[in-house]
XYZ file of N, CA, C and O in Angstrom:
200
model
N 99.473 88.822 181.201
C 99.995 87.749 180.419
C 99.294 86.575 179.751
O 99.168 86.061 178.742
N 98.471 85.654 180.877
C 97.511 84.841 180.811
C 96.298 84.861 179.765
O 96.063 84.320 178.565
N 95.792 86.255 179.934
C 94.811 86.537 179.271
C 95.241 86.965 177.866
O 94.317 86.497 176.678
N 96.530 87.060 177.603
C 96.870 87.255 175.833
C 96.925 85.884 175.489
O 96.687 85.622 174.337
N 97.451 85.125 175.945
C 97.637 83.620 175.644
C 96.127 83.137 175.632
O 96.380 82.158 174.667
N 95.541 83.011 176.245
C 93.979 82.495 176.048
C 93.446 83.125 175.001
O 92.460 82.393 174.142
N 93.540 84.561 174.970
C 92.833 85.302 173.790
C 93.641 84.487 172.469
O 92.892 84.368 171.268
N 94.704 84.547 172.242
C 95.456 84.034 170.862
C 94.918 82.262 170.935
O 94.883 82.444 169.422
N 94.954 81.414 171.953
C 94.430 80.551 171.747
C 92.943 80.305 171.079
O 92.595 79.657 170.342
N 92.325 80.894 171.506
C 90.868 81.203 171.235
C 90.822 81.683 169.814
O 89.927 81.076 168.860
N 91.451 82.843 169.176
C 91.497 83.227 168.111
C 92.039 82.111 166.865
O 91.139 81.918 166.253
N 93.159 81.311 167.338
C 93.711 79.921 166.495
C 92.593 79.327 166.587
O 91.926 78.610 165.431
N 92.031 78.831 167.400
C 90.856 77.769 167.530
C 89.640 78.664 166.713
O 89.070 77.563 165.698
N 89.233 79.587 166.872
C 88.148 79.724 166.030
C 88.653 79.839 164.246
O 87.847 79.681 163.513
N 89.735 80.400 163.842
C 90.464 80.376 162.612
C 90.487 78.743 162.061
O 89.952 78.679 160.687
N 90.770 77.856 162.737
C 90.388 76.395 162.473
C 89.381 76.092 161.884
O 88.830 75.236 161.334
N 88.285 76.499 163.239
C 86.845 76.056 162.786
C 86.077 76.583 161.763
O 85.529 75.962 160.738
N 86.327 77.914 161.595
C 86.153 78.572 160.274
C 86.740 77.875 158.984
O 85.769 77.651 157.934
N 87.712 77.821 158.888
C 88.574 77.161 157.703
C 87.656 75.651 157.394
O 87.656 75.229 156.624
N 87.466 74.782 158.564
C 86.828 73.780 158.774
C 85.590 73.663 157.930
O 85.143 72.779 157.270
N 84.898 74.760 158.464
C 83.404 75.078 158.225
C 83.254 75.336 156.814
O 82.381 74.667 156.099
N 84.129 76.300 156.165
C 84.345 76.481 155.280
C 84.286 75.348 153.934
O 83.628 75.088 152.813
N 85.731 74.564 154.253
C 85.460 73.269 153.765
C 84.404 72.248 153.142
O 83.982 71.816 152.159
N 83.519 72.279 154.612
C 82.631 71.391 154.506
C 81.496 72.162 153.657
O 80.891 71.353 152.922
N 81.228 72.993 153.792
C 80.100 73.715 152.867
C 80.472 73.639 151.713
O 79.603 72.996 151.044
N 81.549 73.574 151.044
C 82.284 73.877 149.910
C 81.967 72.571 149.218
O 81.483 72.129 148.473
N 82.205 71.160 150.301
C 82.042 69.976 150.022
C 80.276 69.673 149.251
O 80.185 69.045 148.706
N 79.925 70.338 150.432
C 78.189 69.746 150.554
C 77.660 70.717 149.262
O 76.978 69.827 148.350
N 78.365 71.408 148.762
C 77.540 72.267 147.608
C 78.484 71.396 146.485
O 77.411 71.286 145.384
N 79.430 71.040 146.428
C 80.277 70.439 145.399
C 78.990 69.260 145.288
O 78.315 68.821 143.813
N 78.794 68.452 145.843
C 78.203 66.953 146.003
C 76.302 67.491 145.576
O 76.512 66.869 144.717
N 76.273 68.665 145.918
C 74.605 69.045 145.433
C 74.988 69.590 143.909
O 74.017 68.881 143.351
N 75.859 69.905 143.451
C 75.830 70.484 142.118
C 76.307 69.536 141.228
O 75.523 69.261 140.202
N 76.759 68.594 141.267
C 77.218 67.167 140.621
C 76.164 66.321 140.483
O 75.921 65.890 139.475
N 75.116 66.247 141.646
C 74.072 65.329 141.708
C 72.691 66.120 141.097
O 71.898 65.264 140.711
N 72.797 67.156 141.101
C 71.355 67.778 140.316
C 71.666 68.161 138.867
O 72.555 68.591 138.083
N 70.716 67.790 138.238
C 70.677 67.833 136.711
C 70.025 69.024 136.199
O 69.351 69.729 137.025
N 70.699 69.796 135.313
C 70.333 71.199 134.930
C 69.057 70.837 134.276
O 68.854 70.058 133.263
N 68.139 71.624 134.926
C 66.466 71.676 134.238
C 66.043 72.859 133.358
O 64.964 72.890 133.342
N 67.132 73.339 132.825
C 66.575 74.787 132.077
C 66.245 75.810 132.676
O 66.763 76.041 134.398
N 65.453 76.937 132.368
C 65.456 77.990 133.183
C 64.150 78.488 133.605
O 63.875 79.458 133.772
N 63.561 77.404 134.120
C 62.308 77.523 134.631
C 61.151 76.347 134.343
O 61.807 75.731 133.604
N 60.458 76.127 134.742
C 58.991 75.149 134.637
C 58.781 75.227 132.779
O 58.553 76.225 132.179
N 58.776 74.296 132.185
C 58.145 73.682 130.885
C 56.947 74.091 130.632
O 55.962 73.354 131.186
N 56.261 75.004 130.007
C 54.839 74.779 129.417
C 54.718 74.796 128.045
O 55.248 75.177 127.327
N 53.762 73.798 127.683
C 53.704 73.446 126.295
C 53.000 74.864 125.685
O 52.493 75.432 126.172
N 53.758 74.588 124.439
C 53.368 75.815 123.540
C 52.405 75.759 122.849
O 52.417 74.378 122.086
N 51.267 76.467 122.479
C 50.066 76.029 121.767
C 50.076 76.998 120.881
O 49.937 78.309 121.240
N 49.674 76.846 119.549
C 49.229 77.559 118.363
C 47.330 77.820 118.176
O 46.952 76.868 118.637
N 47.390 78.743 118.394
C 45.785 78.686 118.338
C 45.443 79.717 117.080
O 45.929 80.638 116.639
């Protein structure tokens, strides 16, 4: 019976840690997305007419 209680406690702890980690990652991505300016679809090269 003790092993089941330990397994349940570890499962709950891991679920809480997973939710916390996902929340932290979402915050980091949100901050990164708001601070980065959109710079187009690649490096700009001057277009020259020959």
